[in-house]
Coordinates of C-alpha atoms and ligand atoms in Angstrom, one line a residue:
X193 CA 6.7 -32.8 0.1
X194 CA 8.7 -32.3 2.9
X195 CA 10.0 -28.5 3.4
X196 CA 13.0 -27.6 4.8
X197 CA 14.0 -24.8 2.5
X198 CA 12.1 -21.9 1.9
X199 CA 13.3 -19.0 -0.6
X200 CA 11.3 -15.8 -1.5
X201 CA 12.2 -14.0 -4.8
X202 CA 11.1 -10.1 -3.6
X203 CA 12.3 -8.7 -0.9
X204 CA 9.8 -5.7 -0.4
X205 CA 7.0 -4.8 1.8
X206 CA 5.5 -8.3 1.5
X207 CA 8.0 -10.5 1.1
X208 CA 9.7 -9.2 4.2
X209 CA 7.5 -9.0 6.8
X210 CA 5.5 -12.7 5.5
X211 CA 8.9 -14.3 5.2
X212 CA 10.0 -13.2 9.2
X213 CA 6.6 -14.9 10.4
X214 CA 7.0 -17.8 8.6
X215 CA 10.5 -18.3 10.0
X216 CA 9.6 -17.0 13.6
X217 CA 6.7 -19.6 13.7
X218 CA 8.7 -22.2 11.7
X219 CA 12.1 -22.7 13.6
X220 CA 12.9 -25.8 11.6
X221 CA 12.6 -24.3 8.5
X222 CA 15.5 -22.0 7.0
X223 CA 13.8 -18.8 4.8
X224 CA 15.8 -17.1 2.7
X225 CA 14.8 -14.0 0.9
X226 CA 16.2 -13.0 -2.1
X227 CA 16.1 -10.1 -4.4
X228 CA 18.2 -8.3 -7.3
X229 CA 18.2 -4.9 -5.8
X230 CA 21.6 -5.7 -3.9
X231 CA 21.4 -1.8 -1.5
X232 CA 17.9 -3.6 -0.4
X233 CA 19.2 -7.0 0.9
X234 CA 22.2 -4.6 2.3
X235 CA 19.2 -3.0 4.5
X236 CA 17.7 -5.9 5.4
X237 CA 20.7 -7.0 7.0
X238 CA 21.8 -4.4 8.9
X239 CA 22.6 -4.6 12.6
X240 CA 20.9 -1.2 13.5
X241 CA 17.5 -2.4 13.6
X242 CA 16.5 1.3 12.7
X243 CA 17.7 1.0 8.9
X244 CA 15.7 -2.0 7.6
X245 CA 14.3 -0.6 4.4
X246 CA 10.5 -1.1 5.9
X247 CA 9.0 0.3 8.6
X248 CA 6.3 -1.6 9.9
X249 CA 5.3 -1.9 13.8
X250 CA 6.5 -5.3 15.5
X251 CA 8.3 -6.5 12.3
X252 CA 12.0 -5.2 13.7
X253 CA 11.4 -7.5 16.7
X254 CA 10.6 -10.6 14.9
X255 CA 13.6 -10.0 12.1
X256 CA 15.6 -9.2 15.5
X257 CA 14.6 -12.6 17.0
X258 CA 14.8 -14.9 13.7
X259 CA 17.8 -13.0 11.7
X260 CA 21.0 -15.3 11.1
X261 CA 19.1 -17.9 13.1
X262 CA 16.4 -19.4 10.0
X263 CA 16.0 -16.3 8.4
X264 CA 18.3 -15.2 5.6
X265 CA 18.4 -12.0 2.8
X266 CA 20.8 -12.7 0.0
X267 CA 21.6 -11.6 -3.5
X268 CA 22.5 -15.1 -4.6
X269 CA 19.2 -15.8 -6.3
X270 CA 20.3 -19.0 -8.3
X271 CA 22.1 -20.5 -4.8
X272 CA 18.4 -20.1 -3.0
X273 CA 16.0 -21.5 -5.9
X274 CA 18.0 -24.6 -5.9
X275 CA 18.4 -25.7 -2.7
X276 CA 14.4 -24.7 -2.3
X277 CA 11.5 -27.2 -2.2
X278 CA 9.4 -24.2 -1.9
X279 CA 9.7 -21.0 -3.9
X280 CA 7.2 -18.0 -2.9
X281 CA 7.2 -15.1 -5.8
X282 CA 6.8 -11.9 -4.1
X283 CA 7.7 -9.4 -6.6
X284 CA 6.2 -5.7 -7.9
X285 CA 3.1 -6.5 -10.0
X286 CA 3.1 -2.7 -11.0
X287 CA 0.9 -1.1 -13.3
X288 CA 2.3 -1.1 -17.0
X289 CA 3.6 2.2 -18.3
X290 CA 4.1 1.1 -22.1
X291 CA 2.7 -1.1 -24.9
X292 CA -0.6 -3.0 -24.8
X293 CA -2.8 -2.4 -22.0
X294 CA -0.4 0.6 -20.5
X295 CA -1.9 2.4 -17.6
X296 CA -4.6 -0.1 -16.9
X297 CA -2.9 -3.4 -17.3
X298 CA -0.2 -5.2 -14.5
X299 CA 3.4 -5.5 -16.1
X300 CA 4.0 -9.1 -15.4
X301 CA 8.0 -8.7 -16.9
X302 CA 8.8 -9.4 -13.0
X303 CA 7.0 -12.1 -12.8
X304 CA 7.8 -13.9 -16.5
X305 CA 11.8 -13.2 -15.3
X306 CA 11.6 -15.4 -12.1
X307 CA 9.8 -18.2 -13.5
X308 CA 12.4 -18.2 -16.2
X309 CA 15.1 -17.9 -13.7
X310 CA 13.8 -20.6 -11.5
X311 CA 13.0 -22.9 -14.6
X312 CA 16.9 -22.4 -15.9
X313 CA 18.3 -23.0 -12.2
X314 CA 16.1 -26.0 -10.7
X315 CA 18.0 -28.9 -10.3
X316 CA 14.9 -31.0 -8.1
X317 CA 10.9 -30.6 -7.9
X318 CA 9.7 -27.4 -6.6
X319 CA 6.2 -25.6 -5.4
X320 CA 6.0 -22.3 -6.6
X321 CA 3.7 -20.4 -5.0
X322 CA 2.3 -16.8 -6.3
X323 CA 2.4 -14.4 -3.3
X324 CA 2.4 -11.3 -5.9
X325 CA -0.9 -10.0 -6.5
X326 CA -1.7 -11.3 -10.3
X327 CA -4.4 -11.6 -13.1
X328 CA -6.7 -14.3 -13.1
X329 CA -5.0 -17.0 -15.3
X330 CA -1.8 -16.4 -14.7
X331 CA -0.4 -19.4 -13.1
X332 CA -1.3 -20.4 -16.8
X333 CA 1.6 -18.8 -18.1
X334 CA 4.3 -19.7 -15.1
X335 CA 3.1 -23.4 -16.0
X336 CA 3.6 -22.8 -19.5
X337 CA 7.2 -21.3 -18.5
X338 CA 8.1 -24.0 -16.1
X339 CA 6.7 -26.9 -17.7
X340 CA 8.9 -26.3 -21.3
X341 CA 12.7 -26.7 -19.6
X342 CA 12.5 -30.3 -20.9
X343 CA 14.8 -31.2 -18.0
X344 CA 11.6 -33.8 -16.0
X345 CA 11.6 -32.1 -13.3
X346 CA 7.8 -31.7 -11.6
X347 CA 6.6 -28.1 -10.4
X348 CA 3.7 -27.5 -8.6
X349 CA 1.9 -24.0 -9.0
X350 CA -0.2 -22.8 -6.1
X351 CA -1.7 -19.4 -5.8
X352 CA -1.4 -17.6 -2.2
X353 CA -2.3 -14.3 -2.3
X354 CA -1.2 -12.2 0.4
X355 CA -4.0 -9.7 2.3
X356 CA -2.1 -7.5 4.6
X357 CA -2.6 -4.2 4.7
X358 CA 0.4 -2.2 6.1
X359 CA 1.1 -0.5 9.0
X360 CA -0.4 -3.5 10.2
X361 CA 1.1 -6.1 8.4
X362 CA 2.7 -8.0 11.4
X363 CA -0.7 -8.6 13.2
X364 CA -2.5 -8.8 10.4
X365 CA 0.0 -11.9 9.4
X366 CA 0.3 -13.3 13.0
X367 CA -3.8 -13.2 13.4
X368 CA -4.9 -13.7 9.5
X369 CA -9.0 -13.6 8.5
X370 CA -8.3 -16.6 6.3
X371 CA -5.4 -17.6 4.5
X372 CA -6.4 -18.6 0.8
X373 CA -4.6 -20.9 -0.8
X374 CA -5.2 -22.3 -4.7
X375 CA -4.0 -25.3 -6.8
X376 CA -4.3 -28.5 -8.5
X377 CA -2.1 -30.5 -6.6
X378 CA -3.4 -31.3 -2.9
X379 CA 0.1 -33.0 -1.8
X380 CA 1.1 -29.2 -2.3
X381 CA -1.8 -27.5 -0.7
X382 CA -0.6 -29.9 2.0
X383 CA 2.6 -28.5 2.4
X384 CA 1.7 -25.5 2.2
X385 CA -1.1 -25.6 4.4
X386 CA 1.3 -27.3 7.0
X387 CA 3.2 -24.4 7.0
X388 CA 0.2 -21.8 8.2
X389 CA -0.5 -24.2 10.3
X390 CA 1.9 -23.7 13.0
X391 CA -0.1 -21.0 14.1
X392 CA -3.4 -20.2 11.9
X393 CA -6.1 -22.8 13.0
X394 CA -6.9 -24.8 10.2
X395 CA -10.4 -23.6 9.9
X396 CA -9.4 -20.3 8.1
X397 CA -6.9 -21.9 6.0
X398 CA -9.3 -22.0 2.9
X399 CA -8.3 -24.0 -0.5
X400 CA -9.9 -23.3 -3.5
X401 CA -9.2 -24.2 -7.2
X402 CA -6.3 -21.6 -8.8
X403 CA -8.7 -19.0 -10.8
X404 CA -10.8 -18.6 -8.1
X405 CA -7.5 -17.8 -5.4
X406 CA -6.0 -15.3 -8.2
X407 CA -9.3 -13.6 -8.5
X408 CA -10.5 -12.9 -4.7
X409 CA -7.4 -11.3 -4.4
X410 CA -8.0 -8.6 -6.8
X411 CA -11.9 -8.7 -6.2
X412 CA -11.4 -8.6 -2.1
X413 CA -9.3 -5.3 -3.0
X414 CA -11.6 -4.2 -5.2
X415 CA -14.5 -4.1 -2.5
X416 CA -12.2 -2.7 0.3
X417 CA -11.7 0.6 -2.1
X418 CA -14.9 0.7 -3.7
X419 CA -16.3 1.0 0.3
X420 CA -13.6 3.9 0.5
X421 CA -15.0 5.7 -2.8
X422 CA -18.5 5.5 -1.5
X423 CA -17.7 6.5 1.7
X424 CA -16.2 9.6 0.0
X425 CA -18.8 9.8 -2.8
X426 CA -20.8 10.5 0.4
X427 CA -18.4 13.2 2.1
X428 CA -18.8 15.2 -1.3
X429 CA -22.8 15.2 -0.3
X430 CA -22.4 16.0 3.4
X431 CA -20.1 19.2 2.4
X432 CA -23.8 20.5 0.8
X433 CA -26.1 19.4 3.4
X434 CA -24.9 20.1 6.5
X435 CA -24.9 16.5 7.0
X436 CA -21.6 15.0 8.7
X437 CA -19.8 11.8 7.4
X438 CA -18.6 10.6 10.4
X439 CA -21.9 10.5 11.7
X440 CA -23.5 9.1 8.9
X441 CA -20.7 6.4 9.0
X442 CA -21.3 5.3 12.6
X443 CA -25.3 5.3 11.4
X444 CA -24.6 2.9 8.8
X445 CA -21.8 1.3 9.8
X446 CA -24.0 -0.1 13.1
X447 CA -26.3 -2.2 10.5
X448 CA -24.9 -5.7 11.0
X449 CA -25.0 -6.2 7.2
X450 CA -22.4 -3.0 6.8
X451 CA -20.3 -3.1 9.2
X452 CA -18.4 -0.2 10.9
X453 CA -14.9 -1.3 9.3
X454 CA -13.6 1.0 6.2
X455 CA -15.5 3.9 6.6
X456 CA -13.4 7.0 7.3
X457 CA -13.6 9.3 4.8
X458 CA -10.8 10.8 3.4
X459 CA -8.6 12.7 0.8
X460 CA -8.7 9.6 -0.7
X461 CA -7.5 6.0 -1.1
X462 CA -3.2 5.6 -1.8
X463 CA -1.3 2.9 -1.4
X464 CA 0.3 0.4 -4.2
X465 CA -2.5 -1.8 -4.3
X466 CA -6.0 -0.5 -4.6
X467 CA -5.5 1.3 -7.9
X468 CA -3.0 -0.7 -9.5
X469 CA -5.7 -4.1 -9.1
X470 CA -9.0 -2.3 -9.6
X471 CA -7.2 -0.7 -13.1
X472 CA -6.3 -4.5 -13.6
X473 CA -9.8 -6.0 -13.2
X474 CA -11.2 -3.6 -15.2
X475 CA -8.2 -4.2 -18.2
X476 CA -9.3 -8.3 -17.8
X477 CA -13.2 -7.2 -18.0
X478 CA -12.6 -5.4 -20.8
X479 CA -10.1 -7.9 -22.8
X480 CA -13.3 -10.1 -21.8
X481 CA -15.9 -7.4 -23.6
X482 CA -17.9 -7.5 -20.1
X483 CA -18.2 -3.2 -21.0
X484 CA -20.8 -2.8 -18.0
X485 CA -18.7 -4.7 -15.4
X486 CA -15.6 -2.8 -16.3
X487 CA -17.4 0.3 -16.3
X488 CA -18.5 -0.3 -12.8
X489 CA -15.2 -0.6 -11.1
X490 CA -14.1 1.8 -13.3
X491 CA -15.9 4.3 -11.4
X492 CA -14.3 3.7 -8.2
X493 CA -10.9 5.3 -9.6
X494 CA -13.0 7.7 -10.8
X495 CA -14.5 8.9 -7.3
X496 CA -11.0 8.0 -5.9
X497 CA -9.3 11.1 -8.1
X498 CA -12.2 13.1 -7.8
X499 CA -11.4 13.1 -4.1
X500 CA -8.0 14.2 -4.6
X501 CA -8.9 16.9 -6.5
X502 CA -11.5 18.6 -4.9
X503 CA -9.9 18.4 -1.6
X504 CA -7.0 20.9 -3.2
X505 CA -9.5 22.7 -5.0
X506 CA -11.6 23.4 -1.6
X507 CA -7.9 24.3 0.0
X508 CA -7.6 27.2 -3.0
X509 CA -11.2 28.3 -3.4
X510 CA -10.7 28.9 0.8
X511 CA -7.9 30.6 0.6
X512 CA -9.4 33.6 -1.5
X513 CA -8.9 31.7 -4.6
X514 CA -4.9 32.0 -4.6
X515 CA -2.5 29.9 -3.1
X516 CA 0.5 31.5 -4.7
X517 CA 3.2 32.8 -2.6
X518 CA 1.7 31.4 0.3
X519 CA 3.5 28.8 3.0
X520 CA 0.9 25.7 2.8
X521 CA 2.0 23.1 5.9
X522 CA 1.4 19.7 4.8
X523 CA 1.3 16.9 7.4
X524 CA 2.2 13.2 6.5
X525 CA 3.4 12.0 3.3
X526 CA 2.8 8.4 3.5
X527 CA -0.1 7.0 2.0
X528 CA -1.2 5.9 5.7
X529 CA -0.1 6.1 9.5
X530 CA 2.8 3.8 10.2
X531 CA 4.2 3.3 7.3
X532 CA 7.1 4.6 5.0
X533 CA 5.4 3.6 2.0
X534 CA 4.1 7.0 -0.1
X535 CA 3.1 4.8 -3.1
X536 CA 0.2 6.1 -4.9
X537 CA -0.8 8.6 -1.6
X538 CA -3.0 11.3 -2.2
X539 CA -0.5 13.8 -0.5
X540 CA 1.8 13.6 -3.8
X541 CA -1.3 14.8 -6.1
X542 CA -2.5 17.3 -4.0
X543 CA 0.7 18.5 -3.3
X544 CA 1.3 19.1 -7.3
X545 CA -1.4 20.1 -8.0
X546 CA -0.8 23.2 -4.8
X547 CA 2.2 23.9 -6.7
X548 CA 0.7 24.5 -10.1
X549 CA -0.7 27.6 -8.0
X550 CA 2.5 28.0 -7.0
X551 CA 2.2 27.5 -3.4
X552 CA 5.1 26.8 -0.9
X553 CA 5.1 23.7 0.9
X554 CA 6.1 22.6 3.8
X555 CA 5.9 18.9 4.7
X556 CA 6.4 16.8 8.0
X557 CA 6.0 13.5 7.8
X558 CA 7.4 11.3 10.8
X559 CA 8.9 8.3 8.3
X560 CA 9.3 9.5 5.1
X561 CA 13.0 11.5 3.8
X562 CA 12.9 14.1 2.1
X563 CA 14.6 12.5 -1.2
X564 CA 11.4 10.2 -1.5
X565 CA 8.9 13.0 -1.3
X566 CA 10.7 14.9 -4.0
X567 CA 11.5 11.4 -6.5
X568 CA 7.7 11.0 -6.3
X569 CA 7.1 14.6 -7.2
X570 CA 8.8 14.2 -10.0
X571 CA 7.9 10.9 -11.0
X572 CA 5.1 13.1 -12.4
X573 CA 7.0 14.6 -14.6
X574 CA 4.9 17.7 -14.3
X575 CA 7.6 20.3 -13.6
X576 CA 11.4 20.5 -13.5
X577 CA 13.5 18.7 -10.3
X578 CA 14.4 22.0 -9.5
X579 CA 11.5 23.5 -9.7
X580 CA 9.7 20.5 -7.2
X581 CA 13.0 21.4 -4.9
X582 CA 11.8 24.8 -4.8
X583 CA 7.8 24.6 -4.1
X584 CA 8.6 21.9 -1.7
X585 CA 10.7 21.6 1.5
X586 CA 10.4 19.0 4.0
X587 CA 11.0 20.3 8.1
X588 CA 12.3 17.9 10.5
X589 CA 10.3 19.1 12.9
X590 CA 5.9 19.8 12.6
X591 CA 6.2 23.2 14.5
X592 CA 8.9 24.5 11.6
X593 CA 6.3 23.4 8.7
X594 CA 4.1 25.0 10.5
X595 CA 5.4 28.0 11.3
X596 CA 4.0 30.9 9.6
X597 CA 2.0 28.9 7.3
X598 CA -1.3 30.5 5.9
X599 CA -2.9 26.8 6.1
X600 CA -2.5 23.3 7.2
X601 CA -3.5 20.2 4.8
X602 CA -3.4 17.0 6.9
X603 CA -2.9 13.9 4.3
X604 CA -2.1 11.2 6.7
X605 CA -3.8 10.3 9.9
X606 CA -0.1 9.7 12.3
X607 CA -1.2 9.4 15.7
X608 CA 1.2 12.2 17.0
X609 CA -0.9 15.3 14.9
X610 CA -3.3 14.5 17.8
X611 CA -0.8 15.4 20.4
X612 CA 0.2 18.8 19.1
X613 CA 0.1 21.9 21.0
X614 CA -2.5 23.5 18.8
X615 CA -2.6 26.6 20.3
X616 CA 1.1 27.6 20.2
X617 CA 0.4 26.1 16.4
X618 CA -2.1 28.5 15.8
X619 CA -0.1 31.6 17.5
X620 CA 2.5 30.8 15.3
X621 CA 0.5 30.7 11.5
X622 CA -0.9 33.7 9.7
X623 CA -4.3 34.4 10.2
X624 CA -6.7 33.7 9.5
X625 CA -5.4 30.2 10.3
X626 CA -6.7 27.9 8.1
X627 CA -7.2 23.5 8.6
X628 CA -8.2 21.3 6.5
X629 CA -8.4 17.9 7.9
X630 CA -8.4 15.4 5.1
X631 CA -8.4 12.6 7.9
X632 CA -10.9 13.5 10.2
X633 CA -8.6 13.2 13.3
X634 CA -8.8 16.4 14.8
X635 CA -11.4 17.9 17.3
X636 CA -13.7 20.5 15.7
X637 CA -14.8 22.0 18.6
X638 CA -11.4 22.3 19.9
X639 CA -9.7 23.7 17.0
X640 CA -12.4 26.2 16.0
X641 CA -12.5 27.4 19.8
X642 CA -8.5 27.8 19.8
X643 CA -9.4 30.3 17.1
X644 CA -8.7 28.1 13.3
X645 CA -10.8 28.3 10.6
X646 CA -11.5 24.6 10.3
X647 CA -12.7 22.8 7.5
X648 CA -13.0 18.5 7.6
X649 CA -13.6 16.1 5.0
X650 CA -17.5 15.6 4.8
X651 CA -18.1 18.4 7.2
Ligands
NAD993 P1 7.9 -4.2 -3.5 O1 8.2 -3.3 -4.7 O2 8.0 -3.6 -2.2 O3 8.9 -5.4 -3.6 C1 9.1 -6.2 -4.7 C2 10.6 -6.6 -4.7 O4 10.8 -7.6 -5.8 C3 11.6 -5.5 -5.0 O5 12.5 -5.3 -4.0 C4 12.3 -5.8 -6.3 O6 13.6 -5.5 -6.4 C5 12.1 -7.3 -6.3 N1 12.2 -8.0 -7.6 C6 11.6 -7.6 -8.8 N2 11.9 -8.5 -9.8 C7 12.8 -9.4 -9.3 C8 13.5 -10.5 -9.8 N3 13.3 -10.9 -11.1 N4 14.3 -11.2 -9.0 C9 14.5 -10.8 -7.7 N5 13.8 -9.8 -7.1 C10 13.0 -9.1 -7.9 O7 6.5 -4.8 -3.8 P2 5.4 -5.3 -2.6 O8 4.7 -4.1 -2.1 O9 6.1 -6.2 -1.7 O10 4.4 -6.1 -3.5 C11 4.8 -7.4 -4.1 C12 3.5 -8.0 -4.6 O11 2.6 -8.3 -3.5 C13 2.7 -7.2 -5.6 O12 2.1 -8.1 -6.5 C14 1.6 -6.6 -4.8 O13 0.5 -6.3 -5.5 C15 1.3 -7.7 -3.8 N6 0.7 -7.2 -2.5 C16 1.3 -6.1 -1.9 C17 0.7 -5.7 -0.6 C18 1.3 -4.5 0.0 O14 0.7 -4.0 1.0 N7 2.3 -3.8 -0.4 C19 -0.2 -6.4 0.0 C20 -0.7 -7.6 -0.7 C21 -0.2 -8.0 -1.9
UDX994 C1 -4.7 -2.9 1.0 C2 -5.6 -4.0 1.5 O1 -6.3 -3.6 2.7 C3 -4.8 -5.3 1.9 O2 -5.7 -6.3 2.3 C4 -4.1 -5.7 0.6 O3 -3.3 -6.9 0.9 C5 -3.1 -4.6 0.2 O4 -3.9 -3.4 -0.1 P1 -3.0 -1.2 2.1 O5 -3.1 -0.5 0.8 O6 -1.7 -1.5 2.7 O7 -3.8 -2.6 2.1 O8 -3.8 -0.4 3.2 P2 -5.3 -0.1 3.5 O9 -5.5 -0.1 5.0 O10 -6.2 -1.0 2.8 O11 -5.6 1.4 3.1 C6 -5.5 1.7 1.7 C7 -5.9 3.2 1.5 O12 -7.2 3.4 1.8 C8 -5.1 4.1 2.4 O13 -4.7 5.3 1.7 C9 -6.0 4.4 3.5 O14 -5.8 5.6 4.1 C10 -7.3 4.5 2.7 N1 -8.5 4.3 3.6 C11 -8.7 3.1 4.2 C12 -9.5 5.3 3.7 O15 -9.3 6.3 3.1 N2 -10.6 5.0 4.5 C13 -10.8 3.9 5.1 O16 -11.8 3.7 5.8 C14 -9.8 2.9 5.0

């Protein structure tokens, strides 16, 4: 099929930044991204660069470049599904909070909604290809869906599950490992294909049957964290050895077979993905009876808020066993450097769980408002608004979070904590001054020689 219309239903951190490289690298083709959350779509199209509702680095310039030109944001779903050959589904595949399977398995409402709204609007034949991050089997249902309009009119499923990470999505996009891409029907792996191909080499455009594309997704995920949960299974040990993890990273992470990628230990693993599809794999193990393989994954959840934990326990048990009353600085808020995202990041649990010792907090983080640290607080639901407002401010600047603070808890690994002035940090904290570097990005020998008392994951 030829394509000269694309349209993407989800307009968030994937669907954004995969749409604007598919239109900068496909000038003849017009993308239009669509989505229901109207104050969204307003932020995508915004002329000051500066308010598009993600950050990522490098994706301003390209939305800059194709914006108006090929690449559209609109509200009008019905209007872009119909005059489509293509439809990508790029919505939130959260974890479901009610019913059968809540807290393990993915809520596909999202999902069931746009094949339903694409199967009520289609006029002509469509490709719909799964971007979202979905169970094994589920172009099953969208089939089923899409199939039963009784109006003849053909729709190809393909499965084309999307593996950037972010703060890096833009050159993770522009220079891809592999693109995967599943189906049935090789005229539309072709066209689909076609499209990557204006600039992936064809070599690493891999096509598979669907099952197998739905569940490398979820298992490629899978791996990625389970190397973070060992890495930090391993940190716990270093702590009561005297050995160091960074060390024993680079040790093992020279063995060919290893690899030195996904090593750095930390407070522990955030992000919308990791958990949500590891709790998902072990939901479809189970619903299989496979006990031993979903206990297995299982346990990388399990190390993962063990991590958390301990790192906020280590904080309190330092600090002479009490937190309370006392100003703890938090850097970063996002679940990892250049992003805005705080989905699922560590810093949200350790900071409620500081202020069930009823610490003071003071955060800096360089992207995220102050509104979105305190909506995730109490997303948790573990104390009143007023009560999160209280425990935690956020400072516009680092120096004023951590000014006069008994201790600093670094949660995200921003390239500008490096560049501090550390001593006029240090002058300015109560002492003793206290560090704990859940990132490792710090110099030990500097800080302890400026005078902190520092203390490092796996160290
Ligand atoms: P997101 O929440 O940032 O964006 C999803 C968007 O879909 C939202 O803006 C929402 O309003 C919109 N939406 C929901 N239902 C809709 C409907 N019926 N019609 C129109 N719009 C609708 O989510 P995301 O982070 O972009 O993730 C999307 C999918 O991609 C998920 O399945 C996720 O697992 C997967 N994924 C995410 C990443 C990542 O790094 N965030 C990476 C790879 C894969
Ligand atoms: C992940 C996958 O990497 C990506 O392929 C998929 O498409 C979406 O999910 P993302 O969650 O955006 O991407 O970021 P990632 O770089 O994987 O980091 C996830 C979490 O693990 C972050 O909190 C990060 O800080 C943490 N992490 C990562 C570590 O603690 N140590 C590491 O060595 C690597």
């Amino acid at each position: 099929m030829l394509i000269k219309n694309i349209c993407c239903i989800g307009a968030g951190y994937v669907g954004g930044p995969t749409m604007a490289v598919i239109a900068k690298n496909n000038p003849n083709i017009n993308v239009t991204i669509v989505d229901i959350n109207a104050e969204r779509i307003a932020a995508w199209n915004d002329t000051n660069l500066d308010n598009l509702p993600i950050y990522e680095p490098g994706l301003a310039d390209i939305v800059k470049e194709t914006r108006g030109k090929n690449l559209f944001f609109s509200t009008n779903i019905d209007k872009a599904i119909d005059e489509s050959e293509m439809i990508f589904i790029s919505v939130n595949t959260p974890t479901k909070t009610y019913g059968k399977g809540k807290g393990m398995a993915a809520d596909l409402k999202y999902i069931e909604l746009c094949a339903r709204n694409i199967a009520d609007v289609a006029t002509t034949d469509k490709i719909v290809v799964e971007k979202s991050t979905l169970p094994v089997r589920t172009a099953e249902a969208i089939k089923s869906i899409l199939h039963n309009t009784g109006n003849g009119i053909n729709f190809s499923i393909l499965s084309n599950p999307e593996f950037l990470a972010e703060g890096t999505a833009i050159s993770d996009l522009l220079q891809p490992d592999r693109v995967l891409i599943g189906g049935e029907s090789t005229d539309a792996i072709n066209s689909l294909s076609k499209i990557y191909e204006a600039w992936v080499p064809k070599s690493q455009i891999l096509t598979t049957n669907l099952w197998s594309s739905e569940l490398s997704k979820l298992t490629a995920n899978a791996f990625l964290a389970q190397r973070v949960s060992s890495i930090n299974a391993i940190s716990e040990l270093c702590e009561h050895t005297g050995a160091n993890v960074n060390e024993v990273a680079k040790a093992i992470g020279m063995d060919s077979r290893i690899g030195p990628k996904f090593l750095n230990a930390s407070i522990g693993f955030g992000g919308s993905c990791f958990q949500k599809d590891i709790l998902n794999l072990v939901y479809i193990a189970r619903s299989y009876n496979l006990t031993e393989v979903a206990d297995y994954w299982e346990q990388v959840i399990i190390m993962n808020d063990h991590q958390k934990r301990r790192f906020s326990d280590r904080l309190i048990k330092t600090l002479y066993n009490t937190v309370s009353g006392k100003k703890i600085a938090m850097l970063g808020w996002a679940f990892k450097k250049d992003t805005n995202d705080t989905r699922e990041s560590a810093a949200i649990y350790v900071a409620d769980h500081l202020l069930n010792e009823q610490a003071n907090i003071a955060v800096y983080d360089p992207k995220v408002p102050y509104v979105k640290m305190q909506s995730d607080l109490n997303y948790l639901n573990t104390r009143t608004e007023e009560d999160n407002a209280q425990g935690l401010k956020a400072s516009k600047t680092p120096y004023e979070a951590l000014e006069g603070a008994h201790a600093i808890a670094i949660m995200t690994e921003w390239d500008e904590f490096k560049t501090y002035d550390w001593k006029k940090v240090y002058e300015s904290m109560k002492k003793p001054a206290f560090v704990f570097d859940g990132r490792n990005i710090l110099d030990e020998k500097e800080m302890k020689s400026i005078g902190f008392d520092y203390f490092a994951i796996g160290r």
